Amino acid sequence: FVSTAPECLDEGTTATSGPRTSGEPLASRRPPLRDAGCRVAGADVRCFEAPSGPLDEAKACFREWLQKECRIDACAEVVHLKGYRHGMHAADFLDRALAKLKGCKAVVWDGDSLNDDSFTSLIAPFLRQDRSRRAIAFSRAAGNSDSLNGCPCRDQLCVVRIGESSVASAKAELRQLGVAVGFLDSAALGWLALRLSGSQRTLAVGGGSATAREARACLQLQRLRMHSVHWTVLNVSRQTTPKREFPDELFDVALELQDAQRAMDQPDKVGRECVFVRLLMCTHRSGS
């Protein structure tokens, strides 16, 4: 379940959904699905307007829309993408990242622009591998979808438009999970992409402090048993001024998540195995 391959660190967290507070069936309380065409570089892109209200209900509506409008089965794997926004070379990670997405039918991300030196550069190659795949960007309803301009697979792109009430809900949840007030606004869309999609796996192509904060929030979700997320972190660096940056902080958080998961699953084996994983990671970092 947990990979210790030197090229990446896979961590898993286990959680269960909280009980409903009402005996009324969830389906009967859902708002109607809302779909609207978004114009992006001359192509119609499927667009979903996320309903306001509890995140769990919005998630149910999103998954229903994904199945109905995007033809993605309810049981299909949806992977949440994170990573450095600039300073990377696709040749350093593209093959590895695509291999990790094998069998995945859809990816979600926080709407960052599709740039050649960003983790988002893997989205177009991912879509080209299978015409039935979808890539779903999360965007504030008050914003625009210019970040999707230039993608050669526009008919496979989707946009989830998030209202301010949903952003406020995400911020409130992140604050409860320990994210500092000053970082809530920048973390909200990525958090909504993870929570509303119901994704059980995050693929991080490198990643700095912002990604590490999101991973720490996932650690708190694990402890509260609210959501299940399996992280894969690719050890990819980026060029910054004046030196290269490596995802060391993110690796450390991922190790905490891994330790916590193993403590829950196999408490009698945690000690020796976690020491071995740390030794592997330290050896790999020293050779990077």
Short mmCIF file of C-alpha atoms in Angstrom, two decimals:
data_model
loop_
_atom_site.label_atom_id
_atom_site.label_comp_id
_atom_site.label_asym_id
_atom_site.label_seq_id
_atom_site.Cartn_x
_atom_site.Cartn_y
_atom_site.Cartn_z
CA PHE A 1 0.00 0.00 0.00
CA VAL A 2 2.83 2.43 0.83
CA SER A 3 5.64 2.72 -1.71
CA THR A 4 9.17 3.41 -0.50
CA ALA A 5 10.70 3.76 -3.98
CA PRO A 6 13.45 6.40 -3.95
CA GLU A 7 11.86 8.39 -6.79
CA CYS A 8 8.77 9.27 -4.79
CA LEU A 9 7.05 8.94 -1.47
CA ASP A 10 3.54 7.53 -1.37
CA GLU A 11 1.59 8.22 1.78
CA GLY A 12 -1.90 7.16 2.59
CA THR A 13 -4.42 8.52 5.03
CA THR A 14 -7.56 6.74 6.07
CA ALA A 15 -10.81 8.34 7.09
CA THR A 16 -14.53 7.86 7.04
CA SER A 17 -17.29 10.32 6.32
CA GLY A 18 -19.12 11.79 9.27
CA PRO A 19 -22.73 10.80 9.96
CA ARG A 20 -25.60 12.79 8.51
CA THR A 21 -27.50 14.99 10.88
CA SER A 22 -30.80 14.41 9.17
CA GLY A 23 -32.72 11.27 8.31
CA GLU A 24 -33.76 12.83 5.03
CA PRO A 25 -32.06 11.15 2.03
CA LEU A 26 -29.18 13.20 0.67
CA ALA A 27 -30.47 13.03 -2.90
CA SER A 28 -33.74 14.72 -1.93
CA ARG A 29 -31.83 17.65 -0.36
CA ARG A 30 -29.53 18.35 -3.28
CA PRO A 31 -29.98 21.51 -5.31
CA PRO A 32 -30.52 20.93 -9.04
CA LEU A 33 -27.43 20.46 -11.18
CA ARG A 34 -26.35 23.62 -12.94
CA ASP A 35 -24.35 23.38 -16.15
CA ALA A 36 -23.32 26.26 -18.39
CA GLY A 37 -21.00 26.55 -21.34
CA CYS A 38 -17.76 28.45 -20.71
CA ARG A 39 -16.11 30.05 -23.70
CA VAL A 40 -12.40 29.33 -23.69
CA ALA A 41 -10.36 30.26 -26.75
CA GLY A 42 -13.33 29.64 -29.03
CA ALA A 43 -14.23 26.22 -27.62
CA ASP A 44 -17.19 25.31 -25.45
CA VAL A 45 -15.93 23.89 -22.16
CA ARG A 46 -18.24 22.07 -19.77
CA CYS A 47 -18.85 24.20 -16.71
CA PHE A 48 -20.33 23.27 -13.35
CA GLU A 49 -21.52 25.88 -10.87
CA ALA A 50 -20.87 24.48 -7.41
CA PRO A 51 -23.90 24.91 -5.14
CA SER A 52 -23.57 26.77 -1.87
CA GLY A 53 -24.01 24.89 1.37
CA PRO A 54 -22.17 22.05 3.15
CA LEU A 55 -19.15 20.71 1.27
CA ASP A 56 -20.38 17.11 1.47
CA GLU A 57 -23.59 18.01 -0.38
CA ALA A 58 -21.68 20.01 -2.99
CA LYS A 59 -19.39 17.02 -3.47
CA ALA A 60 -22.36 14.74 -4.14
CA CYS A 61 -23.70 17.19 -6.75
CA PHE A 62 -20.29 17.48 -8.41
CA ARG A 63 -19.85 13.72 -8.72
CA GLU A 64 -23.36 13.43 -10.19
CA TRP A 65 -22.53 16.14 -12.74
CA LEU A 66 -19.21 14.46 -13.54
CA GLN A 67 -21.01 11.25 -14.35
CA LYS A 68 -23.87 12.84 -16.29
CA GLU A 69 -22.13 15.58 -18.27
CA CYS A 70 -18.53 14.32 -18.50
CA ARG A 71 -19.28 10.60 -18.72
CA ILE A 72 -16.92 9.77 -15.87
CA ASP A 73 -18.21 6.80 -13.91
CA ALA A 74 -18.98 7.38 -10.24
CA CYS A 75 -16.41 4.75 -9.29
CA ALA A 76 -13.68 6.13 -11.60
CA GLU A 77 -10.48 7.40 -10.01
CA VAL A 78 -10.10 11.18 -9.83
CA VAL A 79 -6.62 12.43 -8.94
CA HIS A 80 -5.89 15.80 -7.34
CA LEU A 81 -2.82 17.52 -8.85
CA LYS A 82 -0.43 19.75 -6.91
CA GLY A 83 3.14 20.94 -7.31
CA TYR A 84 5.44 23.81 -8.17
CA ARG A 85 3.83 26.49 -10.31
CA HIS A 86 7.00 27.49 -12.16
CA GLY A 87 10.70 26.82 -12.47
CA MET A 88 10.60 23.14 -13.53
CA HIS A 89 11.45 21.26 -16.73
CA ALA A 90 8.78 18.83 -17.89
CA ALA A 91 11.45 16.38 -19.01
CA ASP A 92 12.41 15.95 -15.34
CA PHE A 93 9.02 14.56 -14.31
CA LEU A 94 6.60 14.02 -17.20
CA ASP A 95 7.15 10.28 -17.75
CA ARG A 96 7.06 9.52 -14.04
CA ALA A 97 3.95 11.62 -13.47
CA LEU A 98 2.07 10.05 -16.39
CA ALA A 99 2.98 6.59 -15.10
CA LYS A 100 1.45 7.50 -11.73
CA LEU A 101 -1.76 8.55 -13.54
CA LYS A 102 -2.17 5.27 -15.40
CA GLY A 103 -5.74 4.10 -15.02
CA CYS A 104 -6.93 7.53 -13.88
CA LYS A 105 -9.93 8.95 -15.76
CA ALA A 106 -9.91 12.54 -14.49
CA VAL A 107 -7.63 15.03 -12.76
CA VAL A 108 -8.60 18.12 -10.79
CA TRP A 109 -6.51 21.14 -9.89
CA ASP A 110 -6.87 24.64 -8.49
CA GLY A 111 -7.07 26.38 -11.86
CA ASP A 112 -3.41 27.42 -12.12
CA SER A 113 -2.38 28.43 -15.64
CA LEU A 114 -1.23 25.76 -18.07
CA ASN A 115 2.46 26.70 -18.23
CA ASP A 116 5.38 24.75 -19.62
CA ASP A 117 7.42 25.05 -16.41
CA SER A 118 4.54 24.16 -14.05
CA PHE A 119 3.04 20.92 -12.75
CA THR A 120 0.12 21.79 -15.03
CA SER A 121 2.29 21.01 -18.07
CA LEU A 122 1.40 17.33 -17.60
CA ILE A 123 -2.33 17.95 -18.14
CA ALA A 124 -2.30 18.11 -21.95
CA PRO A 125 -0.15 14.93 -22.32
CA PHE A 126 -2.44 13.19 -19.83
CA LEU A 127 -5.48 14.07 -21.93
CA ARG A 128 -3.83 13.11 -25.22
CA GLN A 129 -3.27 9.57 -23.94
CA ASP A 130 -7.03 8.89 -23.77
CA ARG A 131 -9.82 10.89 -25.39
CA SER A 132 -12.25 9.84 -22.64
CA ARG A 133 -10.18 11.50 -19.92
CA ARG A 134 -11.11 14.83 -18.37
CA ALA A 135 -9.17 17.63 -16.66
CA ILE A 136 -11.18 19.81 -14.30
CA ALA A 137 -10.07 23.28 -13.20
CA PHE A 138 -11.55 24.94 -10.13
CA SER A 139 -12.16 28.66 -10.56
CA ARG A 140 -13.85 31.40 -8.57
CA ALA A 141 -17.19 32.33 -10.10
CA ALA A 142 -16.15 35.99 -10.14
CA GLY A 143 -13.00 35.19 -12.11
CA ASN A 144 -12.41 33.94 -15.65
CA SER A 145 -11.04 30.86 -17.39
CA ASP A 146 -8.16 32.50 -19.24
CA SER A 147 -5.74 30.07 -17.55
CA LEU A 148 -7.01 27.34 -19.90
CA ASN A 149 -6.14 29.20 -23.08
CA GLY A 150 -3.76 27.36 -25.36
CA CYS A 151 -4.60 23.81 -24.29
CA PRO A 152 -4.78 21.59 -27.39
CA CYS A 153 -7.39 19.33 -25.75
CA ARG A 154 -10.00 21.95 -24.88
CA ASP A 155 -12.95 19.64 -25.51
CA GLN A 156 -11.68 17.47 -22.64
CA LEU A 157 -11.45 20.38 -20.20
CA CYS A 158 -14.06 21.22 -17.58
CA VAL A 159 -14.42 24.15 -15.20
CA VAL A 160 -15.97 24.15 -11.74
CA ARG A 161 -17.05 27.67 -10.82
CA ILE A 162 -16.93 28.28 -7.09
CA GLY A 163 -19.08 30.87 -5.36
CA GLU A 164 -17.86 32.93 -2.43
CA SER A 165 -19.98 30.99 0.04
CA SER A 166 -18.14 27.79 -0.88
CA VAL A 167 -14.80 29.60 -0.62
CA ALA A 168 -15.83 30.78 2.85
CA SER A 169 -16.73 27.21 3.83
CA ALA A 170 -13.34 25.98 2.65
CA LYS A 171 -11.55 28.71 4.58
CA ALA A 172 -13.49 27.87 7.73
CA GLU A 173 -12.59 24.19 7.41
CA LEU A 174 -8.92 24.96 6.73
CA ARG A 175 -8.81 27.27 9.74
CA GLN A 176 -10.20 24.50 11.94
CA LEU A 177 -7.51 22.21 10.55
CA GLY A 178 -4.75 24.58 11.63
CA VAL A 179 -4.01 26.67 8.52
CA ALA A 180 -3.00 30.21 9.47
CA VAL A 181 -5.38 33.02 8.54
CA GLY A 182 -2.90 34.64 6.16
CA PHE A 183 -2.79 31.52 3.95
CA LEU A 184 -6.49 30.71 3.78
CA ASP A 185 -7.30 32.65 0.62
CA SER A 186 -4.51 31.08 -1.45
CA ALA A 187 -5.33 27.58 -0.20
CA ALA A 188 -9.10 27.64 -0.69
CA LEU A 189 -9.40 26.62 -4.36
CA GLY A 190 -6.93 23.76 -4.07
CA TRP A 191 -8.73 22.55 -0.96
CA LEU A 192 -12.10 22.69 -2.73
CA ALA A 193 -10.66 20.76 -5.68
CA LEU A 194 -9.66 18.01 -3.26
CA ARG A 195 -12.81 18.01 -1.14
CA LEU A 196 -15.54 18.48 -3.76
CA SER A 197 -14.03 15.95 -6.16
CA GLY A 198 -13.87 13.38 -3.38
CA SER A 199 -10.42 12.51 -4.67
CA GLN A 200 -8.66 9.79 -2.71
CA ARG A 201 -5.27 10.42 -4.27
CA THR A 202 -3.06 13.49 -4.64
CA LEU A 203 -0.12 13.58 -7.04
CA ALA A 204 2.35 16.33 -6.14
CA VAL A 205 5.06 17.21 -8.66
CA GLY A 206 7.43 18.73 -6.15
CA GLY A 207 5.78 21.39 -4.05
CA GLY A 208 6.67 24.15 -1.64
CA SER A 209 5.25 25.49 1.60
CA ALA A 210 1.75 25.99 0.19
CA THR A 211 1.47 22.32 -0.79
CA ALA A 212 2.95 21.28 2.55
CA ARG A 213 0.26 23.26 4.35
CA GLU A 214 -2.41 21.42 2.41
CA ALA A 215 -0.76 18.10 3.27
CA ARG A 216 -0.79 19.07 6.95
CA ALA A 217 -4.52 19.80 6.67
CA CYS A 218 -4.94 16.30 5.23
CA LEU A 219 -3.09 14.96 8.26
CA GLN A 220 -5.66 16.60 10.50
CA LEU A 221 -8.47 15.16 8.37
CA GLN A 222 -6.92 11.74 8.88
CA ARG A 223 -6.86 12.19 12.62
CA LEU A 224 -10.49 13.30 12.57
CA ARG A 225 -11.40 10.45 10.18
CA MET A 226 -13.18 12.82 7.78
CA HIS A 227 -11.59 12.02 4.40
CA SER A 228 -9.30 9.47 2.78
CA VAL A 229 -6.33 10.73 0.73
CA HIS A 230 -3.33 8.86 -0.65
CA TRP A 231 -0.40 11.15 -1.47
CA THR A 232 2.32 10.58 -4.05
CA VAL A 233 5.16 13.11 -3.96
CA LEU A 234 7.65 13.18 -6.84
CA ASN A 235 11.08 14.41 -5.83
CA VAL A 236 11.31 17.16 -8.44
CA SER A 237 13.23 20.38 -7.84
CA ARG A 238 12.78 23.80 -9.40
CA GLN A 239 15.10 26.65 -10.23
CA THR A 240 14.75 29.69 -8.01
CA THR A 241 16.97 32.67 -7.31
CA PRO A 242 19.67 32.10 -6.21
CA LYS A 243 19.50 28.29 -5.87
CA ARG A 244 17.43 25.19 -6.64
CA GLU A 245 14.49 24.38 -4.38
CA PHE A 246 13.63 20.84 -3.35
CA PRO A 247 10.33 19.64 -1.79
CA ASP A 248 11.93 18.77 1.55
CA GLU A 249 9.18 20.29 3.70
CA LEU A 250 6.51 18.42 1.76
CA PHE A 251 8.44 15.15 2.13
CA ASP A 252 8.57 15.67 5.89
CA VAL A 253 4.81 16.18 6.11
CA ALA A 254 4.20 13.17 3.86
CA LEU A 255 6.33 11.08 6.21
CA GLU A 256 4.17 12.22 9.13
CA LEU A 257 1.09 11.15 7.21
CA GLN A 258 2.68 7.81 6.42
CA ASP A 259 3.67 7.24 10.04
CA ALA A 260 0.18 8.10 11.26
CA GLN A 261 -1.41 5.75 8.74
CA ARG A 262 0.86 2.88 9.66
CA ALA A 263 0.25 3.50 13.35
CA MET A 264 -3.46 3.08 12.69
CA ASP A 265 -3.14 0.05 10.41
CA GLN A 266 -0.24 -1.87 11.95
CA PRO A 267 0.80 -0.35 15.28
CA ASP A 268 3.10 -3.25 16.13
CA LYS A 269 5.23 -2.69 12.99
CA VAL A 270 5.53 1.09 12.97
CA GLY A 271 8.90 1.54 14.68
CA ARG A 272 11.32 -0.38 12.47
CA GLU A 273 9.51 0.25 9.17
CA CYS A 274 9.32 4.04 9.63
CA VAL A 275 13.02 4.20 10.48
CA PHE A 276 13.73 2.28 7.26
CA VAL A 277 11.58 4.67 5.17
CA ARG A 278 13.31 7.72 6.67
CA LEU A 279 16.70 6.15 5.91
CA LEU A 280 15.66 5.63 2.28
CA MET A 281 14.47 9.21 1.93
CA CYS A 282 17.54 10.72 3.58
CA THR A 283 19.80 8.64 1.33
CA HIS A 284 17.90 9.78 -1.75
CA ARG A 285 17.98 13.45 -0.77
CA SER A 286 21.70 13.36 -0.15
CA GLY A 287 22.20 11.94 -3.64
CA SER A 288 19.90 14.48 -5.38
#
